Amino acid sequence: HVQLVESGGGSVEAGGSVRLSCVASGFTESGNYVAWIRQAPAKGREGVASNYTGTDRTYYADSVKGRVAIWQDNANNTIYLQVNYLRPEDTAMYYCAADRLLMRPLDPSEYKCWGQGTQVTVS
């Protein structure tokens, strides 16, 4: 049973940075993707970044490319997302999500396992 626990959100000034953490556990098979997906108020979910675990394969949404980075720390089973040059439109609940053998790693509908989310508010 995969479990994902996010942390690191908060209130940040525009132009600043935030680093989110997702501690992942319970993977029993290979081929896993872990993504950061956000949902702004009154908007649909948007895949921000995804990592094919155990590799350096990463995927980024065009809307954030150049401002975000996703990476994994295998020593503590954590996947990080850093967002730089924050804008008010980055305000959202950020979720960590995981699933296997995906065709579209940035499509939120591909993911079945989700964390509880962490709020990022940019003002």
C-alpha positions as a Markdown table, in Angstrom:
| # | Residue | x | y | z |
|---|---|---|---|---|
| 1 | His | 0.0 | 0.0 | 0.0 |
| 2 | Val | 1.7 | 3.2 | -1.2 |
| 3 | Gln | 1.6 | 6.1 | 1.2 |
| 4 | Leu | 2.5 | 9.7 | 0.4 |
| 5 | Val | 3.0 | 12.5 | 2.9 |
| 6 | Glu | 3.6 | 16.0 | 1.8 |
| 7 | Ser | 5.1 | 18.9 | 3.7 |
| 8 | Gly | 6.7 | 22.3 | 3.1 |
| 9 | Gly | 3.8 | 24.5 | 2.0 |
| 10 | Gly | 3.0 | 27.9 | 3.5 |
| 11 | Ser | 2.6 | 31.6 | 2.7 |
| 12 | Val | 5.3 | 33.0 | 0.4 |
| 13 | Glu | 5.9 | 36.4 | -1.1 |
| 14 | Ala | 5.8 | 36.7 | -4.9 |
| 15 | Gly | 9.3 | 36.3 | -6.3 |
| 16 | Gly | 10.3 | 33.9 | -3.6 |
| 17 | Ser | 10.8 | 30.1 | -3.6 |
| 18 | Val | 9.2 | 27.1 | -1.9 |
| 19 | Arg | 10.5 | 23.6 | -1.5 |
| 20 | Leu | 7.9 | 20.9 | -1.0 |
| 21 | Ser | 8.7 | 17.4 | 0.2 |
| 22 | Cys | 6.9 | 14.1 | -0.4 |
| 23 | Val | 7.9 | 11.1 | 1.7 |
| 24 | Ala | 6.9 | 8.0 | -0.3 |
| 25 | Ser | 6.6 | 4.5 | 1.1 |
| 26 | Gly | 5.1 | 1.1 | 0.2 |
| 27 | Phe | 6.3 | 0.7 | -3.4 |
| 28 | Thr | 6.6 | -3.0 | -4.1 |
| 29 | Glu | 7.1 | -3.0 | -7.8 |
| 30 | Ser | 9.2 | -1.0 | -10.3 |
| 31 | Gly | 8.1 | 1.5 | -12.9 |
| 32 | Asn | 6.7 | 4.1 | -10.5 |
| 33 | Tyr | 6.1 | 7.7 | -11.3 |
| 34 | Val | 5.8 | 10.3 | -8.6 |
| 35 | Ala | 4.3 | 13.6 | -9.6 |
| 36 | Trp | 3.4 | 17.0 | -8.0 |
| 37 | Ile | -0.1 | 18.0 | -9.0 |
| 38 | Arg | -1.7 | 21.3 | -8.0 |
| 39 | Gln | -5.2 | 22.6 | -7.8 |
| 40 | Ala | -6.0 | 26.3 | -7.6 |
| 41 | Pro | -9.3 | 27.5 | -6.2 |
| 42 | Ala | -12.1 | 26.9 | -8.7 |
| 43 | Lys | -9.7 | 25.3 | -11.2 |
| 44 | Gly | -9.0 | 21.8 | -12.2 |
| 45 | Arg | -6.0 | 19.8 | -11.3 |
| 46 | Glu | -2.7 | 20.5 | -13.1 |
| 47 | Gly | 0.3 | 18.2 | -13.4 |
| 48 | Val | 3.3 | 20.4 | -12.5 |
| 49 | Ala | 6.2 | 17.9 | -12.6 |
| 50 | Ser | 6.8 | 14.2 | -12.6 |
| 51 | Asn | 9.7 | 11.9 | -11.9 |
| 52 | Tyr | 10.2 | 8.3 | -13.0 |
| 53 | Thr | 11.6 | 7.0 | -9.8 |
| 54 | Gly | 15.1 | 5.5 | -9.9 |
| 55 | Thr | 16.0 | 7.4 | -13.1 |
| 56 | Asp | 16.7 | 11.0 | -14.1 |
| 57 | Arg | 13.7 | 11.1 | -16.3 |
| 58 | Thr | 11.6 | 14.2 | -15.4 |
| 59 | Tyr | 8.6 | 15.9 | -17.0 |
| 60 | Tyr | 7.5 | 19.5 | -16.5 |
| 61 | Ala | 4.4 | 21.4 | -17.4 |
| 62 | Asp | 5.0 | 24.2 | -19.9 |
| 63 | Ser | 3.4 | 26.7 | -17.5 |
| 64 | Val | 6.2 | 26.2 | -15.0 |
| 65 | Lys | 9.1 | 25.1 | -17.1 |
| 66 | Gly | 12.3 | 26.9 | -16.1 |
| 67 | Arg | 10.9 | 27.8 | -12.6 |
| 68 | Val | 10.5 | 24.3 | -11.0 |
| 69 | Ala | 12.7 | 21.3 | -10.3 |
| 70 | Ile | 11.7 | 17.8 | -9.2 |
| 71 | Trp | 14.2 | 15.4 | -7.8 |
| 72 | Gln | 14.4 | 12.4 | -5.5 |
| 73 | Asp | 16.5 | 11.5 | -2.5 |
| 74 | Asn | 16.6 | 7.8 | -2.4 |
| 75 | Ala | 18.3 | 7.8 | 1.0 |
| 76 | Asn | 15.1 | 9.1 | 2.7 |
| 77 | Asn | 12.5 | 8.1 | 0.1 |
| 78 | Thr | 11.6 | 11.7 | -0.5 |
| 79 | Ile | 10.6 | 13.5 | -3.7 |
| 80 | Tyr | 11.1 | 17.2 | -3.7 |
| 81 | Leu | 9.6 | 20.0 | -5.7 |
| 82 | Gln | 11.1 | 23.4 | -5.7 |
| 83 | Val | 9.3 | 26.3 | -7.3 |
| 84 | Asn | 11.2 | 29.6 | -7.8 |
| 85 | Tyr | 10.1 | 33.1 | -8.8 |
| 86 | Leu | 6.7 | 32.4 | -7.3 |
| 87 | Arg | 3.7 | 34.2 | -8.8 |
| 88 | Pro | 0.2 | 34.7 | -7.3 |
| 89 | Glu | -1.1 | 32.2 | -9.9 |
| 90 | Asp | 1.0 | 29.5 | -8.3 |
| 91 | Thr | -1.3 | 29.6 | -5.3 |
| 92 | Ala | -2.8 | 26.2 | -5.0 |
| 93 | Met | -3.0 | 23.0 | -3.0 |
| 94 | Tyr | -0.1 | 20.9 | -4.1 |
| 95 | Tyr | -0.5 | 17.1 | -4.0 |
| 96 | Cys | 2.0 | 14.3 | -4.4 |
| 97 | Ala | 0.7 | 11.5 | -6.5 |
| 98 | Ala | 2.1 | 8.1 | -7.6 |
| 99 | Asp | 1.3 | 5.3 | -10.0 |
| 100 | Arg | 3.0 | 2.8 | -12.3 |
| 101 | Leu | 3.6 | 2.4 | -16.0 |
| 102 | Leu | 2.0 | 5.7 | -17.1 |
| 103 | Met | 1.5 | 6.9 | -20.6 |
| 104 | Arg | 1.0 | 10.5 | -19.7 |
| 105 | Pro | 3.1 | 11.4 | -16.5 |
| 106 | Leu | 1.6 | 14.9 | -16.2 |
| 107 | Asp | -2.0 | 13.8 | -16.5 |
| 108 | Pro | -3.6 | 13.9 | -13.1 |
| 109 | Ser | -6.2 | 11.4 | -14.2 |
| 110 | Glu | -3.5 | 8.7 | -14.6 |
| 111 | Tyr | -2.7 | 8.7 | -10.8 |
| 112 | Lys | -4.6 | 6.6 | -8.3 |
| 113 | Cys | -2.5 | 7.2 | -5.2 |
| 114 | Trp | -2.6 | 10.7 | -3.6 |
| 115 | Gly | -1.3 | 12.4 | -0.6 |
| 116 | Gln | -3.3 | 14.8 | 1.5 |
| 117 | Gly | -1.8 | 17.9 | -0.1 |
| 118 | Thr | 0.0 | 21.0 | 1.2 |
| 119 | Gln | -1.1 | 24.5 | 0.6 |
| 120 | Val | 1.1 | 27.1 | -1.1 |
| 121 | Thr | -0.2 | 30.7 | -1.0 |
| 122 | Val | 1.7 | 33.4 | -2.9 |
| 123 | Ser | 0.9 | 37.1 | -2.2 |
